[in-house]
Coordinates of C-alpha atoms in Angstrom, one line a residue:
Chain A
M1 CA -12.8 39.0 -48.3
K2 CA -14.8 36.0 -47.0
Y3 CA -11.6 34.4 -45.5
V4 CA -10.5 37.7 -43.9
F5 CA -14.0 37.9 -42.2
L6 CA -13.7 34.2 -41.1
S7 CA -10.2 34.7 -39.7
I8 CA -11.4 37.7 -37.7
I9 CA -14.3 35.7 -36.2
L10 CA -12.0 32.8 -35.3
C11 CA -9.3 35.0 -33.7
T12 CA -11.8 37.2 -31.7
P13 CA -12.0 34.8 -28.6
L14 CA -8.2 34.7 -28.4
V15 CA -7.9 38.5 -28.5
M16 CA -10.5 38.7 -25.7
V17 CA -8.4 36.3 -23.6
A18 CA -5.3 38.3 -24.3
Q19 CA -7.1 41.5 -23.2
D20 CA -8.4 39.8 -20.0
F21 CA -4.9 38.5 -19.2
D22 CA -3.3 41.9 -19.7
K23 CA -6.1 43.5 -17.6
N24 CA -5.7 40.9 -14.8
L25 CA -1.9 41.2 -14.9
A26 CA -2.1 45.0 -14.4
S27 CA -4.5 44.5 -11.6
A28 CA -2.3 41.9 -9.9
K29 CA 0.8 44.1 -10.1
S30 CA -0.9 47.2 -8.8
S31 CA -2.8 45.4 -6.0
Y32 CA 0.4 43.7 -4.9
S33 CA 2.4 46.9 -4.9
S34 CA -0.3 48.6 -2.8
G35 CA -0.3 45.7 -0.3
K36 CA -3.8 44.5 -1.2
L37 CA -2.7 40.9 -1.2
E38 CA -6.2 39.3 -1.4
D39 CA -7.0 41.4 -4.5
A40 CA -3.7 40.5 -6.1
R41 CA -4.4 36.8 -5.4
F42 CA -7.9 37.1 -7.0
A43 CA -6.4 38.7 -10.1
M44 CA -3.8 35.9 -10.3
E45 CA -6.6 33.3 -10.1
Q46 CA -8.2 35.0 -13.1
M47 CA -4.9 35.0 -14.9
L48 CA -4.6 31.2 -14.4
R49 CA -8.1 30.8 -15.8
D50 CA -7.2 33.0 -18.8
L51 CA -4.1 31.0 -19.4
D52 CA -6.0 27.7 -19.1
I53 CA -8.4 29.0 -21.8
A54 CA -5.5 30.1 -24.0
I55 CA -3.9 26.6 -23.6
G56 CA -7.3 25.0 -24.3
K57 CA -7.6 26.9 -27.5
E58 CA -4.2 25.8 -28.6
I59 CA -5.1 22.2 -27.9
M60 CA -8.4 22.5 -29.8
K61 CA -6.4 23.6 -32.9
I62 CA -4.5 20.2 -33.0
L63 CA -7.4 17.9 -32.1
P64 CA -8.8 15.9 -35.0
T65 CA -12.0 17.0 -36.7
K66 CA -12.9 13.4 -37.4
L67 CA -12.9 10.4 -35.2
G68 CA -13.0 7.3 -37.4
A69 CA -16.1 8.0 -39.6
L70 CA -17.5 10.6 -37.1
N71 CA -17.4 14.3 -37.7
Y72 CA -16.8 16.7 -34.8
N73 CA -19.6 19.0 -33.5
A74 CA -18.0 22.4 -33.8
K75 CA -20.6 24.2 -31.6
D76 CA -20.1 21.7 -28.7
D77 CA -16.4 22.4 -28.4
N78 CA -15.9 23.2 -24.7
I79 CA -12.9 24.8 -22.8
T80 CA -13.0 25.5 -19.1
G81 CA -10.3 27.2 -17.1
G82 CA -10.1 25.5 -13.8
S83 CA -8.8 28.1 -11.4
G84 CA -10.7 28.0 -8.2
S85 CA -12.3 24.6 -9.0
I86 CA -11.2 21.1 -8.2
T87 CA -9.5 20.4 -11.5
G88 CA -7.5 22.5 -13.8
L89 CA -7.9 22.9 -17.5
F90 CA -10.8 21.0 -19.2
V91 CA -11.1 20.6 -22.9
Q92 CA -13.8 18.6 -24.6
R93 CA -14.7 17.8 -28.2
S94 CA -17.6 15.6 -29.3
F95 CA -18.1 13.7 -32.5
G96 CA -21.1 12.2 -34.3
A97 CA -24.7 11.9 -32.9
V98 CA -26.8 9.4 -31.1
P99 CA -26.6 6.4 -31.4
K100 CA -23.0 6.5 -32.5
R101 CA -21.0 9.2 -30.6
G102 CA -17.5 9.8 -29.6
S103 CA -15.6 12.3 -27.5
I104 CA -12.2 13.5 -26.4
D105 CA -11.8 14.9 -22.9
I106 CA -8.6 16.4 -21.7
I107 CA -8.3 17.2 -18.0
N108 CA -5.4 18.8 -16.3
N109 CA -4.7 17.9 -12.6
S110 CA -7.5 15.3 -12.8
P111 CA -8.1 13.5 -9.5
M112 CA -8.5 10.3 -11.6
I113 CA -4.8 10.3 -12.6
S114 CA -3.4 8.7 -9.5
S115 CA -5.8 5.8 -9.5
I116 CA -5.2 5.1 -13.2
T117 CA -1.5 5.3 -12.8
S118 CA -1.7 2.9 -9.9
I119 CA -3.5 0.4 -12.1
L120 CA -1.0 0.9 -14.9
S121 CA 2.2 0.8 -12.9
M122 CA 1.5 -1.6 -10.0
P123 CA 0.6 -5.0 -11.2
L124 CA -0.6 -6.1 -7.8
I125 CA -3.1 -3.3 -7.4
G126 CA -3.9 -3.5 -11.0
G127 CA -4.6 -7.2 -10.7
M128 CA -6.9 -6.6 -7.7
M129 CA -8.8 -3.9 -9.4
R130 CA -8.9 -5.1 -13.0
N131 CA -11.8 -6.9 -14.4
E132 CA -12.5 -8.8 -17.6
N133 CA -13.7 -5.5 -19.2
Q134 CA -10.5 -3.7 -18.6
K135 CA -7.2 -4.0 -20.4
I136 CA -3.9 -2.2 -20.4
V137 CA -2.8 -1.1 -23.9
K138 CA 0.0 1.1 -25.3
V139 CA -1.0 4.1 -27.4
L140 CA 1.9 6.0 -29.1
G141 CA 4.1 4.7 -26.3
Y142 CA 1.8 5.8 -23.4
K143 CA 0.5 3.0 -21.2
S144 CA -3.3 3.4 -21.2
L145 CA -6.4 1.8 -19.7
L146 CA -9.0 0.5 -22.1
N147 CA -12.5 -0.1 -20.7
K148 CA -15.2 -2.0 -22.4
N149 CA -18.8 -1.4 -21.6
V150 CA -21.7 -3.3 -23.1
D151 CA -24.9 -1.3 -23.1
S152 CA -27.6 -3.5 -21.5
E153 CA -30.4 -1.7 -23.3
T154 CA -29.0 -1.5 -26.9
G155 CA -26.6 -4.5 -26.6
K156 CA -23.9 -2.2 -28.3
T157 CA -20.3 -2.2 -27.2
N158 CA -18.8 1.1 -26.1
Y159 CA -15.2 1.7 -25.3
E160 CA -13.3 4.2 -23.2
L161 CA -9.5 4.8 -23.5
Q162 CA -7.8 6.7 -20.7
V163 CA -4.3 8.0 -21.3
P164 CA -2.5 9.6 -18.4
M165 CA 0.3 11.9 -19.4
N166 CA 2.2 13.6 -16.6
N167 CA -0.5 15.6 -14.9
T168 CA -3.0 15.5 -17.8
L169 CA -5.6 12.8 -18.5
L170 CA -6.9 12.3 -22.0
T171 CA -10.1 10.2 -22.2
L172 CA -11.3 9.0 -25.6
K173 CA -14.8 7.5 -25.7
M174 CA -16.5 5.8 -28.7
D175 CA -19.9 4.2 -28.8
D176 CA -20.7 1.1 -30.8
T177 CA -17.2 0.4 -31.8
S178 CA -14.4 -2.2 -31.6
E179 CA -11.2 -2.4 -29.7
A180 CA -9.3 -2.1 -33.0
E181 CA -11.2 1.0 -34.0
I182 CA -10.7 2.9 -30.7
T183 CA -7.0 1.9 -30.5
Q184 CA -6.5 3.2 -34.1
A185 CA -8.3 6.4 -33.2
G186 CA -6.1 6.8 -30.1
N187 CA -3.0 6.3 -32.2
S188 CA -4.0 9.1 -34.5
L189 CA -4.1 11.7 -31.7
P190 CA -1.1 14.1 -31.2
L191 CA -0.6 12.9 -27.6
Q192 CA 2.9 14.3 -27.1
K193 CA 2.0 17.7 -28.3
I194 CA -1.2 17.7 -26.1
A195 CA 0.9 16.7 -23.1
Q196 CA 3.4 19.4 -23.8
L197 CA 0.8 22.1 -24.1
A198 CA -1.3 21.1 -21.1
Q199 CA 1.4 20.4 -18.6
Chain B
M1 CA -3.6 -64.0 22.3
K2 CA -6.5 -62.6 20.4
S3 CA -6.0 -59.2 21.9
S4 CA -2.3 -59.1 21.0
R5 CA -3.3 -60.0 17.4
I6 CA -5.7 -57.1 17.3
F7 CA -3.0 -54.8 18.8
L8 CA -0.5 -55.9 16.2
F9 CA -3.1 -55.4 13.4
G10 CA -3.8 -51.9 14.8
I11 CA -0.1 -51.0 14.8
A12 CA 0.3 -52.3 11.2
L13 CA -2.8 -50.3 10.2
I14 CA -1.4 -47.1 11.8
V15 CA 2.0 -47.6 10.1
A16 CA 0.3 -48.3 6.8
T17 CA -1.8 -45.2 6.9
A18 CA 0.8 -42.9 8.5
S19 CA 3.6 -43.7 6.0
P20 CA 2.0 -42.1 2.9
A21 CA 1.0 -39.1 5.0
Q22 CA 4.6 -38.7 6.4
F23 CA 6.0 -39.3 2.9
L24 CA 3.8 -36.5 1.5
K25 CA 4.7 -34.2 4.4
K26 CA 8.4 -34.8 3.7
L27 CA 7.9 -34.3 0.0
Q28 CA 6.1 -31.0 0.7
Q29 CA 8.9 -29.8 3.0
K30 CA 11.5 -30.6 0.4
A31 CA 9.5 -28.8 -2.3
E32 CA 9.1 -25.8 0.0
Q33 CA 12.9 -25.7 0.7
K34 CA 13.7 -25.9 -3.0
L35 CA 11.2 -23.1 -3.8
E36 CA 12.6 -20.9 -1.0
K37 CA 16.1 -21.3 -2.3
K38 CA 15.0 -20.5 -5.8
V39 CA 13.2 -17.4 -4.7
D40 CA 16.2 -16.3 -2.5
K41 CA 18.5 -16.7 -5.5
A42 CA 16.2 -14.8 -7.8
V43 CA 15.8 -11.9 -5.3
D44 CA 19.6 -11.8 -4.7
K45 CA 20.2 -11.7 -8.4
E46 CA 17.7 -8.8 -8.9
L47 CA 19.4 -6.9 -6.0
G48 CA 22.8 -7.6 -7.4
I49 CA 24.0 -9.5 -4.3
N50 CA 26.8 -11.9 -4.9
Q51 CA 26.0 -15.3 -3.4
N52 CA 29.7 -16.0 -2.6
Q53 CA 30.2 -12.6 -0.9
P54 CA 30.5 -12.7 2.8
T55 CA 27.7 -11.2 4.8
Q56 CA 27.9 -7.8 6.7
T57 CA 28.7 -9.5 10.0
Q58 CA 31.4 -11.5 8.4
L59 CA 33.0 -8.4 7.0
G60 CA 33.6 -6.7 10.3
G61 CA 35.1 -3.3 10.7
Q62 CA 38.5 -3.9 8.9
N63 CA 37.0 -4.5 5.5
N64 CA 34.6 -1.6 5.7
P65 CA 36.1 1.4 3.8
G66 CA 34.7 3.8 6.3
G67 CA 36.0 1.8 9.2
S68 CA 32.7 2.2 10.9
S69 CA 29.5 0.4 10.5
S70 CA 27.3 3.1 11.9
G71 CA 26.9 5.1 8.8
N72 CA 26.7 2.1 6.6
S73 CA 23.8 0.1 8.0
G74 CA 22.0 -0.4 4.7
G75 CA 24.7 -2.6 3.0
N76 CA 27.4 -0.7 1.0
N77 CA 25.3 2.4 0.5
P78 CA 26.4 5.4 2.6
S79 CA 23.7 7.2 4.6
N80 CA 23.6 11.0 4.6
N81 CA 24.8 12.7 7.7
S82 CA 25.5 16.2 6.4
G83 CA 24.0 18.9 4.3
G84 CA 22.1 22.1 5.1
G85 CA 18.6 21.1 3.9
L86 CA 16.5 23.3 1.6
I87 CA 16.3 27.0 1.9
S88 CA 12.7 28.1 2.4
T89 CA 12.4 31.2 0.3
P90 CA 9.0 32.4 -0.7
P91 CA 8.8 33.0 -4.5
N92 CA 9.4 36.6 -5.7
V93 CA 6.0 37.8 -6.7
K94 CA 7.0 40.7 -8.9
Q95 CA 9.7 38.7 -10.7
N96 CA 7.3 35.9 -11.4
L97 CA 4.6 38.3 -12.7
S98 CA 7.2 39.8 -15.1
D99 CA 8.2 36.2 -16.2
A100 CA 4.5 35.4 -16.7
E101 CA 4.1 38.5 -18.9
A102 CA 7.1 37.7 -21.0
S103 CA 6.1 34.0 -21.5
Y104 CA 2.6 35.0 -22.4
K105 CA 3.9 37.4 -25.1
K106 CA 5.9 34.5 -26.5
N107 CA 2.8 32.3 -26.5
S108 CA 4.5 30.0 -24.0
Y109 CA 1.3 29.6 -22.0
S110 CA 2.5 26.7 -20.0
E111 CA 5.5 28.6 -18.8
A112 CA 3.3 31.7 -18.1
R113 CA 1.0 29.5 -16.0
Y114 CA 3.9 28.2 -13.9
A115 CA 5.1 31.7 -13.3
V116 CA 1.6 32.8 -12.2
Q117 CA 1.4 29.8 -9.9
Q118 CA 4.7 30.8 -8.3
A119 CA 3.6 34.4 -7.9
M120 CA 0.3 33.2 -6.3
L121 CA 2.3 30.9 -4.0
G122 CA 4.3 33.9 -2.9
V123 CA 1.2 36.0 -2.2
E124 CA -0.6 33.2 -0.3
L125 CA 2.5 32.7 1.9
E126 CA 2.5 36.5 2.7
I127 CA -1.3 36.4 3.5
G128 CA -0.7 33.4 5.7
N129 CA 2.1 35.1 7.6
Q130 CA 0.0 38.2 8.1
I131 CA -2.8 36.1 9.6
L132 CA -0.4 34.3 11.9
K133 CA 0.8 37.7 13.1
S134 CA -2.7 38.7 13.9
L135 CA -3.3 35.7 16.2
P136 CA -3.1 36.3 20.0
E137 CA 0.1 35.6 22.0
T138 CA -1.8 33.4 24.4
I139 CA -5.2 31.8 24.5
S140 CA -6.7 30.3 27.6
S141 CA -3.4 30.9 29.3
L142 CA -1.7 28.7 26.7
P143 CA 1.3 30.4 25.1
K144 CA 1.8 30.2 21.3
D145 CA 4.2 27.6 19.9
V146 CA 5.9 29.5 17.0
S147 CA 8.0 26.5 16.1
S148 CA 4.9 24.7 14.9
D149 CA 3.5 27.6 12.8
Q150 CA 2.6 26.4 9.3
V151 CA 1.5 28.2 6.2
T152 CA 0.8 25.8 3.3
S153 CA -0.1 26.8 -0.2
T154 CA 0.1 25.0 -3.5
G155 CA -0.2 28.1 -5.6
S156 CA -2.8 26.4 -7.8
G157 CA -5.8 28.2 -6.4
W158 CA -8.0 25.2 -6.1
A159 CA -6.2 23.4 -3.3
G160 CA -6.0 26.6 -1.4
L161 CA -4.2 28.1 1.5
T162 CA -3.9 26.5 5.0
I163 CA -2.6 28.3 8.1
Q164 CA -1.9 26.5 11.4
R165 CA -0.9 27.7 14.8
K166 CA -0.6 25.7 18.1
Y167 CA -1.0 26.9 21.6
Q168 CA 0.3 24.5 24.3
D169 CA 1.5 24.4 27.9
K170 CA 3.9 21.6 27.2
K171 CA 1.8 19.4 29.6
D172 CA -1.4 18.0 28.4
K173 CA -3.5 21.0 27.2
Q174 CA -3.4 22.1 23.6
L175 CA -5.3 24.3 21.2
T176 CA -4.7 24.0 17.4
I177 CA -6.1 26.6 15.1
T178 CA -6.3 25.8 11.4
I179 CA -7.5 28.4 8.9
A180 CA -8.3 27.1 5.5
N181 CA -9.1 29.1 2.4
N182 CA -10.6 27.7 -0.8
A183 CA -10.6 24.4 1.1
M184 CA -12.3 21.5 -0.7
W185 CA -14.1 20.4 2.5
M186 CA -15.8 23.8 2.7
S187 CA -18.8 22.5 0.7
A188 CA -19.1 19.6 3.1
V189 CA -19.2 21.9 6.1
N190 CA -21.7 24.2 4.5
A191 CA -23.9 21.2 3.7
Y192 CA -23.6 20.2 7.3
M193 CA -24.9 23.6 8.3
T194 CA -27.7 24.1 5.9
N195 CA -29.1 20.6 5.2
G196 CA -32.1 19.6 7.3
G197 CA -30.9 16.0 7.1
Y198 CA -28.2 16.8 9.6
A199 CA -30.6 18.4 12.0
Q200 CA -29.7 18.2 15.7
Q201 CA -31.4 15.4 17.5
T202 CA -32.3 14.9 21.1
G203 CA -31.7 11.7 23.1
G204 CA -28.7 9.4 22.8
E205 CA -25.2 10.7 23.1
Q206 CA -24.8 14.2 21.8
N207 CA -21.4 14.4 20.1
W208 CA -21.9 17.6 18.1
K209 CA -24.2 20.6 17.9
Q210 CA -24.6 23.9 16.2
T211 CA -23.4 27.0 18.0
K212 CA -22.3 30.5 17.3
V213 CA -18.8 32.1 17.7
K214 CA -18.8 36.0 17.6
G215 CA -22.1 35.9 15.6
N216 CA -20.7 33.3 13.1
R217 CA -22.6 30.0 12.9
A218 CA -20.4 27.1 13.9
I219 CA -20.4 23.4 14.7
I220 CA -18.9 22.1 17.9
E221 CA -18.0 18.4 18.3
F222 CA -16.7 16.4 21.2
D223 CA -14.8 13.1 21.1
K224 CA -13.5 11.4 24.2
S225 CA -10.1 10.7 22.7
S226 CA -9.5 13.8 20.6
G227 CA -11.4 16.4 22.7
Y228 CA -13.3 19.4 21.3
K229 CA -13.4 20.5 17.7
L230 CA -15.1 23.8 16.7
S231 CA -15.6 24.5 13.0
V232 CA -16.5 28.1 12.0
P233 CA -17.1 28.7 8.2
I234 CA -16.3 32.3 7.3
G235 CA -17.5 33.9 4.1
Q236 CA -17.8 31.9 1.0
S237 CA -14.7 29.8 1.0
S238 CA -12.9 29.9 4.3
L239 CA -13.0 27.9 7.5
I240 CA -11.5 28.2 10.9
V241 CA -11.1 24.9 12.9
Y242 CA -10.2 25.0 16.6
E243 CA -9.1 21.7 18.1
G244 CA -8.9 21.7 21.9
I245 CA -7.3 18.9 23.9
N246 CA -8.1 18.8 27.6
F247 CA -10.4 21.8 27.7
A248 CA -12.7 21.6 30.7
S249 CA -16.0 22.5 29.0
E250 CA -17.8 23.6 25.9
Q251 CA -17.9 27.2 27.3
E252 CA -14.1 27.3 27.8
M253 CA -13.6 26.1 24.2
I254 CA -16.0 28.8 22.8
K255 CA -14.4 31.5 25.0
A256 CA -11.0 30.5 23.6
A257 CA -12.3 30.7 20.0
E258 CA -13.7 34.1 20.6
T259 CA -10.2 35.6 21.4
V260 CA -9.3 35.2 17.7
D261 CA -10.0 38.2 15.5
I262 CA -12.4 36.4 13.1
D263 CA -13.4 39.6 11.3
G264 CA -9.8 40.6 10.7
I265 CA -9.0 37.2 9.2
K266 CA -12.1 37.4 7.1
K267 CA -10.9 40.8 5.7
M268 CA -7.4 39.4 5.1
L269 CA -8.8 36.5 3.1
G270 CA -11.0 38.8 1.1
E271 CA -14.2 37.2 2.5
Q272 CA -17.4 39.2 3.0

């Protein structure tokens, strides 16, 4: 009984998204048929947002619940549908607590992608922009940018791994960690599946 | 006698100091030549060019398979001189909405999103064409140039819809109207209008000022090389930009802008 109740609670948001999508689809169809183009367009924008949220939920399902030794913060899981804003889908999961935290951000159509890809694919530009705290690494076959940042107040070393995949950018952040630990965490992510869902 | 000895000593000194310098120069030249040859070889190898192959000029017309060098200017690769280009067909909105529904039911959300984007692209192109139809035939005695009409949409919602029409007399006077919806630069223009930090100043050269076009607040700018630019934000997320080249005065520019049915455009874009 307990599991049935739990599964109902977990599935409720997806059902709501489905209802919204159906409602917006019906609105888009009827508005378009009656020549109300702007209303049809607005309904389609809402549909894109609904779809982004549905995709975000699918991605959340395959994200790890542990990052190294850090547990995820279930209540902080965040999905944003990007229609009408500058980026597309945004998925965020956080891990641990201060002073040792980690996070995974997935952004679709991120404006950052082109600059990261330039660094990764053009050695000349990469050479000019790169610094001693930046390194190109491969994570599950994806060329990625690893940034090291030493906190001047705490003296702890934080790392950030940026993995561009088609039009999706995955950013893995870990505080007070080592290069080996963040690379290992990156290698444990289902990158190919995430790229497939988010594209 | 003494002076000739000094002269000879001087010559010997010059020769002695010049020789190592010349030697070094020669050595440098040799090294540069060698390096150049090496680099050329490496580049040729990368490009797959045979060192022993005669050059294009040596080949002449008889060895050229096409018998002509005009279509073959880039080595042995033919250049395209036929083909009908791409057919510009707006996406079928109804079909794409049906595809989106089917994909959504199969939980193929990514496919559903693509179909919705295509449908949105179709709708935006229709909106753009309606707006172009509503624009006047002539403005300030400049006829419209239909060949330069443009409706641009990405179908992604965030990048928005852009519509452009030009009016020109084929001489030196031109008016370009750009209508942008959901444009990213809207926030910048609104900040320009509302922020006290951009308040109009007196003195110095006045290149921009706030004005009104048919009751809508606007910004007019003047630049000696590009002429007048009038930006009119409409509603929450749309903007009309008029760019006038060789307009006589600010008044003429504003009068030209007022011939456009701004309220009609607002309505078509769903703005309040």
